[in-house]
mmCIF file with all atom_site columns, C-alpha atoms in Angstrom:
data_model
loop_
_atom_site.group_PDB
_atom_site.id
_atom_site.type_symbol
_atom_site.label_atom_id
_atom_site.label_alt_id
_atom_site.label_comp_id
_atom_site.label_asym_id
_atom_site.label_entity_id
_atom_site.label_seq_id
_atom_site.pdbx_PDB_ins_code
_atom_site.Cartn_x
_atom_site.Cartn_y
_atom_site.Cartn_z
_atom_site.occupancy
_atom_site.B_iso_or_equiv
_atom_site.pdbx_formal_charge
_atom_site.auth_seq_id
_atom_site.auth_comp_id
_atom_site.auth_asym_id
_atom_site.auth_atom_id
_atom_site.pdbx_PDB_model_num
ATOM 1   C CA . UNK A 1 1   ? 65.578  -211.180 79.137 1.00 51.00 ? 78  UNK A CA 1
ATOM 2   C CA . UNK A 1 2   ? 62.318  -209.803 78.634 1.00 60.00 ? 79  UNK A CA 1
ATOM 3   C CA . UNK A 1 3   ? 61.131  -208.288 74.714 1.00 55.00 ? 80  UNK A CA 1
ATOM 4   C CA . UNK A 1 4   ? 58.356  -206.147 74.523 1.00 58.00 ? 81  UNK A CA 1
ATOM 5   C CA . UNK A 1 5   ? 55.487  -207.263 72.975 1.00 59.00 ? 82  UNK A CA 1
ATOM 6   C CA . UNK A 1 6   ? 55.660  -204.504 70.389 1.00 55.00 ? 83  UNK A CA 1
ATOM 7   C CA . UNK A 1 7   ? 59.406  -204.491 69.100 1.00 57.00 ? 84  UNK A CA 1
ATOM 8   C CA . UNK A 1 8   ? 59.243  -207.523 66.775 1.00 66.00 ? 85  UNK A CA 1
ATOM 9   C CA . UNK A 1 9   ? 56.749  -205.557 64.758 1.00 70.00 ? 86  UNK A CA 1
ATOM 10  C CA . UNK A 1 10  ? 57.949  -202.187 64.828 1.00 70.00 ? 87  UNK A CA 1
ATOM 11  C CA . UNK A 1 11  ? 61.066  -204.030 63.898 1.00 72.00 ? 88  UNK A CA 1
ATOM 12  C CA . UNK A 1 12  ? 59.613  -205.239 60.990 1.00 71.00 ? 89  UNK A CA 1
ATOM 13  C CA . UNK A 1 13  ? 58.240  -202.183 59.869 1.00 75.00 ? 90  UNK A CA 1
ATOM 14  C CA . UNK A 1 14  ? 61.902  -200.130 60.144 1.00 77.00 ? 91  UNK A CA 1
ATOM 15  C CA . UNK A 1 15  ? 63.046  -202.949 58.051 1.00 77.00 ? 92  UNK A CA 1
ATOM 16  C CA . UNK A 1 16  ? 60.371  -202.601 55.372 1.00 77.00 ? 93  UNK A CA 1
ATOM 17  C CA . UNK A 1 17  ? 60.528  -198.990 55.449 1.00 79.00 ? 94  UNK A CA 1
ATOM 18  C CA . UNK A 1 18  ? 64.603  -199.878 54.715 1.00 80.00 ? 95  UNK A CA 1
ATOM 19  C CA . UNK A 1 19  ? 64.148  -202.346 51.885 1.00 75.00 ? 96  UNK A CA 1
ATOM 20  C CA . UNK A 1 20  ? 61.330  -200.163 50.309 1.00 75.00 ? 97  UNK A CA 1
ATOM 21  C CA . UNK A 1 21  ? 64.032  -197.302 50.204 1.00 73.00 ? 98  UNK A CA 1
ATOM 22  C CA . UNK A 1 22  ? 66.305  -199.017 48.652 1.00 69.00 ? 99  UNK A CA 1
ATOM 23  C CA . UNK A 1 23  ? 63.957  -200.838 45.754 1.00 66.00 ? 100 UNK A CA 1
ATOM 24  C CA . UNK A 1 24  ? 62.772  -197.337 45.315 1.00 66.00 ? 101 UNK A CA 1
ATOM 25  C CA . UNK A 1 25  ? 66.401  -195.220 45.279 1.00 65.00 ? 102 UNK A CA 1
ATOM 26  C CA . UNK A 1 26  ? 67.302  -198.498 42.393 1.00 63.00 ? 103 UNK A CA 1
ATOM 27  C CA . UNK A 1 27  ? 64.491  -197.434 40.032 1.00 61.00 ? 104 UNK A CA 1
ATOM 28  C CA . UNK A 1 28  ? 65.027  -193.838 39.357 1.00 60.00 ? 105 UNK A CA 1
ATOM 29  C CA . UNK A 1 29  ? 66.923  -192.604 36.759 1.00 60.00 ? 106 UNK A CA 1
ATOM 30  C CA . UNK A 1 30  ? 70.416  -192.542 36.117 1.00 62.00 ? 107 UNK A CA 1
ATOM 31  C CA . UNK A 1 31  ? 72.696  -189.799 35.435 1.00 60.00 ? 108 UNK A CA 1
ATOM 32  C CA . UNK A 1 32  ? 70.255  -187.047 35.481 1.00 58.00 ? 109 UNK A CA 1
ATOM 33  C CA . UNK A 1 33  ? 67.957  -188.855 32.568 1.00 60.00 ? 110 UNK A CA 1
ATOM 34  C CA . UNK A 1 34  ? 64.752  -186.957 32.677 1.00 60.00 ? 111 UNK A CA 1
ATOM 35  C CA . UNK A 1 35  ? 61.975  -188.833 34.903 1.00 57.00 ? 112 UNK A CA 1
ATOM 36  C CA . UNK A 1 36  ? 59.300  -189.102 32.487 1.00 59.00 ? 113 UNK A CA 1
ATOM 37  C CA . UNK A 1 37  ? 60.761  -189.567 28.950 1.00 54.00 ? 114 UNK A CA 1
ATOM 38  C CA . UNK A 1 38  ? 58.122  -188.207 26.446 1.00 55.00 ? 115 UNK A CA 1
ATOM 39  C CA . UNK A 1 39  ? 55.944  -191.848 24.499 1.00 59.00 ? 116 UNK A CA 1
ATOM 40  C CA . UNK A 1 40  ? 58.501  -193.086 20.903 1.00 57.00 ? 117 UNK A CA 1
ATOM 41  C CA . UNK A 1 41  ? 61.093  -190.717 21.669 1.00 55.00 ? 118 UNK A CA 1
ATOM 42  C CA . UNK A 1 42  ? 64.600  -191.900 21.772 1.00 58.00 ? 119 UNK A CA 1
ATOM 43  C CA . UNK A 1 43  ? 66.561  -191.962 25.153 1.00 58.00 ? 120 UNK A CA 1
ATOM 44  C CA . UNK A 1 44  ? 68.460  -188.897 25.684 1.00 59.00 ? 121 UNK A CA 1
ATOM 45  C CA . UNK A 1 45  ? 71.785  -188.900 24.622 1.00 63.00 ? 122 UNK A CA 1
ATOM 46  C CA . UNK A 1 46  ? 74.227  -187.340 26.748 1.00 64.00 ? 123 UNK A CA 1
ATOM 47  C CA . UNK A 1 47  ? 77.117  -184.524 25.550 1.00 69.00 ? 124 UNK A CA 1
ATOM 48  C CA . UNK A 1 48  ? 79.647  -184.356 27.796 1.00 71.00 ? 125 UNK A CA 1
ATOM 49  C CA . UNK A 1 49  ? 79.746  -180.172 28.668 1.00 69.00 ? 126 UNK A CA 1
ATOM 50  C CA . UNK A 1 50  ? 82.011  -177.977 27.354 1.00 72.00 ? 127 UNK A CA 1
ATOM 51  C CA . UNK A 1 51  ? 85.840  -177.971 28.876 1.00 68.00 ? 128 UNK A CA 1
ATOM 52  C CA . UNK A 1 52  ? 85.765  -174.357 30.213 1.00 68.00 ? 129 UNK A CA 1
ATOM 53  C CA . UNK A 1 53  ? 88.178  -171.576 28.026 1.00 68.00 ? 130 UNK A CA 1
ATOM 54  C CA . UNK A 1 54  ? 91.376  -170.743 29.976 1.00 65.00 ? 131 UNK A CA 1
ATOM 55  C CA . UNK A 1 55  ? 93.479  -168.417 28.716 1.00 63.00 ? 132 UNK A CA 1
ATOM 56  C CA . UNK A 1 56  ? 96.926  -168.091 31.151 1.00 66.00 ? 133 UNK A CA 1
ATOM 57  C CA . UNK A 1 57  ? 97.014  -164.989 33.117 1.00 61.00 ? 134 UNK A CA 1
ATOM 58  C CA . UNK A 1 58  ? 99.876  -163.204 30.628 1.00 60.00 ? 135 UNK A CA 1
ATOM 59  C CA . UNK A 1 59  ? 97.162  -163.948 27.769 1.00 61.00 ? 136 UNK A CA 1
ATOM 60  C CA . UNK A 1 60  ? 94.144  -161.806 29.704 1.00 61.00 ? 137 UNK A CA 1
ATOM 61  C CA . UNK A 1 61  ? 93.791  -158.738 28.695 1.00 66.00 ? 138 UNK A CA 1
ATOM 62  C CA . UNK A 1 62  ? 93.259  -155.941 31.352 1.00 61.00 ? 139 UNK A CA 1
ATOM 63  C CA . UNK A 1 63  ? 89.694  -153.841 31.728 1.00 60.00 ? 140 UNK A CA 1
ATOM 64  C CA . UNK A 1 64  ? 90.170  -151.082 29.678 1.00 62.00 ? 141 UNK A CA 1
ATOM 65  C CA . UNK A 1 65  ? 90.761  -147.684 31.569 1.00 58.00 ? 142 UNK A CA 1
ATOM 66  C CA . UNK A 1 66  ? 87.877  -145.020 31.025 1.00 62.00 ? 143 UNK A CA 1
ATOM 67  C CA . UNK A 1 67  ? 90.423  -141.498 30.765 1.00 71.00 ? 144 UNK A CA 1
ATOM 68  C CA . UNK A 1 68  ? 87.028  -139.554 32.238 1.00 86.00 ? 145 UNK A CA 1
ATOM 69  C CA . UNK A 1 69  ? 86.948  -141.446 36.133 1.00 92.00 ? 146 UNK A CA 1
ATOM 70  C CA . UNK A 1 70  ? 88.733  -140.581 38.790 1.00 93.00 ? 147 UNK A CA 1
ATOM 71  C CA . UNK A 1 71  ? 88.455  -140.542 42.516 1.00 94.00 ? 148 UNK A CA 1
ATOM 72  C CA . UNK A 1 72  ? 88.988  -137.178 44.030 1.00 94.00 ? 149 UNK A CA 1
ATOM 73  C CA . UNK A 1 73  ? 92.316  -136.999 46.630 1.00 95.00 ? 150 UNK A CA 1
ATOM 74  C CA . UNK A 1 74  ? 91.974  -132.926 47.438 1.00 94.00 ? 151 UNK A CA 1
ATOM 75  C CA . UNK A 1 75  ? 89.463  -130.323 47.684 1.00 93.00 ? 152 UNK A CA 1
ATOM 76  C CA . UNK A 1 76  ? 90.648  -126.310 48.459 1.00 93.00 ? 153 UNK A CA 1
ATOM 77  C CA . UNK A 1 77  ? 88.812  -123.415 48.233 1.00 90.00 ? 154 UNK A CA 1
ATOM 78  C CA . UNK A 1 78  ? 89.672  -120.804 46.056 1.00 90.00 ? 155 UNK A CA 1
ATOM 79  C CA . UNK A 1 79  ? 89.217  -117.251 48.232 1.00 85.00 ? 156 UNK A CA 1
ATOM 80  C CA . UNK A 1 80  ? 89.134  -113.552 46.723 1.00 83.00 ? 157 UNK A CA 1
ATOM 81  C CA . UNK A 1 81  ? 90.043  -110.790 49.394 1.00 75.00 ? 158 UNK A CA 1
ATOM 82  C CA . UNK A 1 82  ? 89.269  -107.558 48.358 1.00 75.00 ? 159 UNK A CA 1
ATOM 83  C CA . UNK A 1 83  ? 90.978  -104.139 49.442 1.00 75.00 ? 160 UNK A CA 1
ATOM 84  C CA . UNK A 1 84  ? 90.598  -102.875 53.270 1.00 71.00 ? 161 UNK A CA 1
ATOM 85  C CA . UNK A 1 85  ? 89.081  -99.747  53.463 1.00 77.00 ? 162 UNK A CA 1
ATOM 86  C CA . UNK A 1 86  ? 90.750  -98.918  56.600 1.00 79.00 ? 163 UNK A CA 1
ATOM 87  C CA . UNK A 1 87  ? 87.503  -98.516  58.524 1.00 80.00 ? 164 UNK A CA 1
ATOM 88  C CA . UNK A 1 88  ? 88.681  -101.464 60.411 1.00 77.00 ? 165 UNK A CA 1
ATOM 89  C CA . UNK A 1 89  ? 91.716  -100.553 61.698 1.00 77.00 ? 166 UNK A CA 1
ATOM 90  C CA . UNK A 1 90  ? 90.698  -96.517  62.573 1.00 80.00 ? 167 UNK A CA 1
ATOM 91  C CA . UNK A 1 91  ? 87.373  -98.467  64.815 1.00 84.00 ? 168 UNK A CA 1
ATOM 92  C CA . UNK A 1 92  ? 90.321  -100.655 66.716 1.00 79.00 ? 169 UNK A CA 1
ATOM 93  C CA . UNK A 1 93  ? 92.540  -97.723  67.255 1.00 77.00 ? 170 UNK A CA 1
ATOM 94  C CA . UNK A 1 94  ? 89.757  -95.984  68.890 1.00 82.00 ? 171 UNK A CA 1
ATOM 95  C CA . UNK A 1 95  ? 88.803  -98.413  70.898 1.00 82.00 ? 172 UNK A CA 1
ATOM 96  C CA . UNK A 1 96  ? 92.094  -99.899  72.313 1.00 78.00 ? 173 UNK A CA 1
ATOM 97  C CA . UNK A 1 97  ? 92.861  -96.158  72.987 1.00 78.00 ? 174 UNK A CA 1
ATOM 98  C CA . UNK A 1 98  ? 89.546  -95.925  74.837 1.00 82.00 ? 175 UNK A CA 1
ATOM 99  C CA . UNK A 1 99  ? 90.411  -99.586  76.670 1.00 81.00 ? 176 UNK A CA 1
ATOM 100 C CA . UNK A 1 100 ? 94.025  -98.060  76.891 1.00 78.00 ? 177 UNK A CA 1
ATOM 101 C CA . UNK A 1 101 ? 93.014  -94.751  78.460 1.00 77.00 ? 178 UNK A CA 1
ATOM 102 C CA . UNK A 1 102 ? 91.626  -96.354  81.462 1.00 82.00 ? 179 UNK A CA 1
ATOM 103 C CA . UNK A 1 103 ? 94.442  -97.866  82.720 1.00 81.00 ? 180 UNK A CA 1
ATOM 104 C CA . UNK A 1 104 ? 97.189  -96.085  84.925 1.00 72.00 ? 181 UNK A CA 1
ATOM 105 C CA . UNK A 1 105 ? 97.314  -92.754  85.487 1.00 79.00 ? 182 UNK A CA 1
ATOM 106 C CA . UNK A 1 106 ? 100.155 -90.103  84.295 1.00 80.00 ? 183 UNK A CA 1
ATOM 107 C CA . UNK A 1 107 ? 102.727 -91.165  81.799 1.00 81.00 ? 184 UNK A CA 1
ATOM 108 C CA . UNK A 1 108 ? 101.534 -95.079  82.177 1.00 81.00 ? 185 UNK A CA 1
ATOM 109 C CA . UNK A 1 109 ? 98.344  -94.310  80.964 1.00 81.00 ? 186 UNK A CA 1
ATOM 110 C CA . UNK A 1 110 ? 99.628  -92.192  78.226 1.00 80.00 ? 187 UNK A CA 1
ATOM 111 C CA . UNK A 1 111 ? 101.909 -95.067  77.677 1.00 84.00 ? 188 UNK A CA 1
ATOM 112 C CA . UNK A 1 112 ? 98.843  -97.691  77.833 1.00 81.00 ? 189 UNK A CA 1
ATOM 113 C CA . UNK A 1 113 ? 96.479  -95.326  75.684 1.00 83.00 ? 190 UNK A CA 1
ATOM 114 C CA . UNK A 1 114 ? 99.352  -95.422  72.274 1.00 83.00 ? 191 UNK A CA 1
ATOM 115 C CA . UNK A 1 115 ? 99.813  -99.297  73.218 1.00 84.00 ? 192 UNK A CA 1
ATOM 116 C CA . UNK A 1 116 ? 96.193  -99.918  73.205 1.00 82.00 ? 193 UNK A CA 1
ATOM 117 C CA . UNK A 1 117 ? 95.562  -97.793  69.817 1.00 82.00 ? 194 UNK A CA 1
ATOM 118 C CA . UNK A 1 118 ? 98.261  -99.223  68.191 1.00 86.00 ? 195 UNK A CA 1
ATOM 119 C CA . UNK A 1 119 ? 97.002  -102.490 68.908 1.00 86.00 ? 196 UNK A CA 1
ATOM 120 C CA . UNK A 1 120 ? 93.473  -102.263 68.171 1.00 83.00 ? 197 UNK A CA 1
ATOM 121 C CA . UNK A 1 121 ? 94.546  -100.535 64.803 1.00 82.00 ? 198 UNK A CA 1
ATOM 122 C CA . UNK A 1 122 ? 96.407  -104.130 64.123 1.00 87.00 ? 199 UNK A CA 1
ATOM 123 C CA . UNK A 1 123 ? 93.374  -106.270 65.703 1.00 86.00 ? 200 UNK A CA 1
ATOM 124 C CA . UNK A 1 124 ? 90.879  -104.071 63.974 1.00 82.00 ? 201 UNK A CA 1
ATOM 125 C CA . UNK A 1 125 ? 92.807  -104.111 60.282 1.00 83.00 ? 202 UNK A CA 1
ATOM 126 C CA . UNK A 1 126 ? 92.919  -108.329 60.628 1.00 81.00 ? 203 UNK A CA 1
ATOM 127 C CA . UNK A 1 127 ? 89.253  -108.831 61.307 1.00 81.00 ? 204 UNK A CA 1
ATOM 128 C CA . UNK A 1 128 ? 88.649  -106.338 58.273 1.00 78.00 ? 205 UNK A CA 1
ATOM 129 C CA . UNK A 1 129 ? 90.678  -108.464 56.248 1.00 76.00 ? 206 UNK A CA 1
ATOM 130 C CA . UNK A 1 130 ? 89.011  -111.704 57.351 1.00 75.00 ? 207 UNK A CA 1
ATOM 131 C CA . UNK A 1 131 ? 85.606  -110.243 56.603 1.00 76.00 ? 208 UNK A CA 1
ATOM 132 C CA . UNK A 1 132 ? 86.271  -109.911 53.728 1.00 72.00 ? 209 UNK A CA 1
ATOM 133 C CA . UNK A 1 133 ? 87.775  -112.538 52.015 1.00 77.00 ? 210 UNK A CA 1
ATOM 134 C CA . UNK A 1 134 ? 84.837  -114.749 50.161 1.00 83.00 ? 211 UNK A CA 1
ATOM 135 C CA . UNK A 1 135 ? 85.094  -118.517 48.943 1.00 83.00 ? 212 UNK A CA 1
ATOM 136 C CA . UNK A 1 136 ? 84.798  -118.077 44.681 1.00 88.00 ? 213 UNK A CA 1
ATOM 137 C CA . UNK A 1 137 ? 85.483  -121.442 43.925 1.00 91.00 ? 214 UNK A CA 1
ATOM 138 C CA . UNK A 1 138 ? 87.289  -124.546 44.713 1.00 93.00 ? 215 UNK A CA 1
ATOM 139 C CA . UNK A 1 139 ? 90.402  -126.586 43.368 1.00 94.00 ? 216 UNK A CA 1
ATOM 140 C CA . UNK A 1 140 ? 89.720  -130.453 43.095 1.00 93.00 ? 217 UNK A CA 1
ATOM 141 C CA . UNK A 1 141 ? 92.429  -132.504 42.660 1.00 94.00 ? 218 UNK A CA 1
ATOM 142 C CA . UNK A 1 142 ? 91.566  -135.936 40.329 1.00 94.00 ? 219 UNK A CA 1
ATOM 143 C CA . UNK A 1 143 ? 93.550  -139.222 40.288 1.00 94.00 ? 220 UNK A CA 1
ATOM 144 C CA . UNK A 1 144 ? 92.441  -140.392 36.981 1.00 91.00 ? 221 UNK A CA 1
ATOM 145 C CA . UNK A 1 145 ? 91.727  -143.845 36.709 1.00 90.00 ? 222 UNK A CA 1
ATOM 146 C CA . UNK A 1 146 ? 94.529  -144.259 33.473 1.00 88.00 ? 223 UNK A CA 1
ATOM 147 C CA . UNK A 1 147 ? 97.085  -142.475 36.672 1.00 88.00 ? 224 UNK A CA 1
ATOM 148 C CA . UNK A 1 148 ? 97.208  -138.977 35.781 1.00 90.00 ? 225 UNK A CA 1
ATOM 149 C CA . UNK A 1 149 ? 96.052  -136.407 38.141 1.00 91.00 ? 226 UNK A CA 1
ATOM 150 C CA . UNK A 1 150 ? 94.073  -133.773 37.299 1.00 91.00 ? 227 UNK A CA 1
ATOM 151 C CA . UNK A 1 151 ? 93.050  -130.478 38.767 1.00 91.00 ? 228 UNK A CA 1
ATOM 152 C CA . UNK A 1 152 ? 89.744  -128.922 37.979 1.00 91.00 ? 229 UNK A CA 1
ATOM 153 C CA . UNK A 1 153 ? 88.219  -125.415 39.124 1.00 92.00 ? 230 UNK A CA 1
ATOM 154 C CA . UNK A 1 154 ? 84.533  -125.934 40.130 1.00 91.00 ? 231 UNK A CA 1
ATOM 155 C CA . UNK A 1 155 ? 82.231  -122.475 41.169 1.00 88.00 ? 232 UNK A CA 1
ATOM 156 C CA . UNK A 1 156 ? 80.674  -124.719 43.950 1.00 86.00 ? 233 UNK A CA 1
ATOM 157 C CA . UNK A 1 157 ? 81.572  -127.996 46.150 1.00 85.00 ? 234 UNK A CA 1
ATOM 158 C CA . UNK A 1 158 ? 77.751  -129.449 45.769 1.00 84.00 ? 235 UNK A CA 1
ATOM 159 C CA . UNK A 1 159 ? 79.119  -131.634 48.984 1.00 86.00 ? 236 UNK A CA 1
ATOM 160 C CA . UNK A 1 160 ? 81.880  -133.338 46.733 1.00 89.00 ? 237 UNK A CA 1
ATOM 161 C CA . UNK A 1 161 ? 84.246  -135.194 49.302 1.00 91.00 ? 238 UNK A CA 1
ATOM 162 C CA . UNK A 1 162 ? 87.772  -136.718 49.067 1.00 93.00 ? 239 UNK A CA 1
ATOM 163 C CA . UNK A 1 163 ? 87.501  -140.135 47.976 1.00 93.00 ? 240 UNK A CA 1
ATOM 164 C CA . UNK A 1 164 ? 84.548  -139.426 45.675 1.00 93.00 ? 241 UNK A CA 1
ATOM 165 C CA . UNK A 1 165 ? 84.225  -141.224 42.153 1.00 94.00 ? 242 UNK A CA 1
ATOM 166 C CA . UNK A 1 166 ? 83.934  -138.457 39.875 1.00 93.00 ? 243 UNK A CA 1
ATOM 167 C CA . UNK A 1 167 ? 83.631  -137.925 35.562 1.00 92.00 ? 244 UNK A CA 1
ATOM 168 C CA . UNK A 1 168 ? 85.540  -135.527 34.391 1.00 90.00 ? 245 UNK A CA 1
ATOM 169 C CA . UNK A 1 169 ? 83.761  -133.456 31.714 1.00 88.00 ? 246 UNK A CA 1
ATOM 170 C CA . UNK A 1 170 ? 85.779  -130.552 30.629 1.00 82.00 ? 247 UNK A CA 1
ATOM 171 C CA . UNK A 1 171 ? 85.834  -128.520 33.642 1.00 81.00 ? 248 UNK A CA 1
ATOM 172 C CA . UNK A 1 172 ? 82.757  -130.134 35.710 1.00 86.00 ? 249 UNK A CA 1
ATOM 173 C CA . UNK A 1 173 ? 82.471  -133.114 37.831 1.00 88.00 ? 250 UNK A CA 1
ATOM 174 C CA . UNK A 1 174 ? 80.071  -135.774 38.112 1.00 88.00 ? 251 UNK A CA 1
ATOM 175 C CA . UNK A 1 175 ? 80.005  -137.589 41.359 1.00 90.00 ? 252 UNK A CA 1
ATOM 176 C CA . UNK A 1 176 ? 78.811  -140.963 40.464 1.00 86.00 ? 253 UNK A CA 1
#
């Protein structure tokens, strides 16, 4: 068996390196002591640390619930429609009599002229209506933290979601 030249004394160096190691790792302080202990002062005594508090789960007492947060479960808006003037429904008649008027000929277009009046009276009275109902406000409904559920008007939505935190603050929200 052949040994290279060079293994007995890297061999001997592992094995110092080993040994030094452990002389070293023997020398340092125990139990955290501090490394350089200040000149005539007494060794450190050490105080065991506190035994943490416990108090059984029954014994904890809860977070106290603010009354004022919530998280917001509904949003509707709050429209005013005022009065049709009628304009809408006289502009439909005339038109679905005009639309009506061109179809058939004797007492079918007669017929189709009344149908189509009658009908654009209707269509023409329901976008009238639509027009003009406006937003004024919105409804928010509140799930207060303490459980109650409360519903506040607000004048504008300010891009309030469901499943906002809110603070309730007479009748404005917060979003937090």
């Amino acid at each position: 068996m052949n040994i290279p030249r060079h293994l007995p004394s890297t061999l001997l160096v592992v094995l110092a390196s080993i040994a030094s190691a452990a002389v070293m790792t023997a020398c340092g302080p125990e139990r955290g002591d501090p490394v350089n202990a200040p000149q005539g002062a007494a060794a450190p005594v050490a105080t065991p640390a506190p035994a943490p508090r416990v108090r059984p789960a029954a014994d904890r007492e809860a977070p106290p619930v603010v009354r004022h947060l919530g998280r917001v479960t509904g949003v509707e808006a709050l429209t005013e429609t005022t009065r049709p003037t009628g304009a809408g429904a006289v502009i439909g008649g005339v038109a679905g009599g005009v639309v009506g008027h061109q179809i058939g000929d004797g007492n079918g277009q007669k017929a189709a002229t009344v149908l189509g009046a009658v009908g654009g009276a209707v269509a023409g009275n329901q976008i009238e209506k639509r027009r003009s109902e406006k937003v004024v406000g919105y409804r928010v409904s509140v799930r207060m933290d303490d459980g109650d559920i409360r519903s506040v008007r607000v004048d504008s939505r300010d891009g309030l979601e469901v499943g906002d935190r809110v603070r309730v603050e007479g009748n404005q929200l917060i979003r937090l």
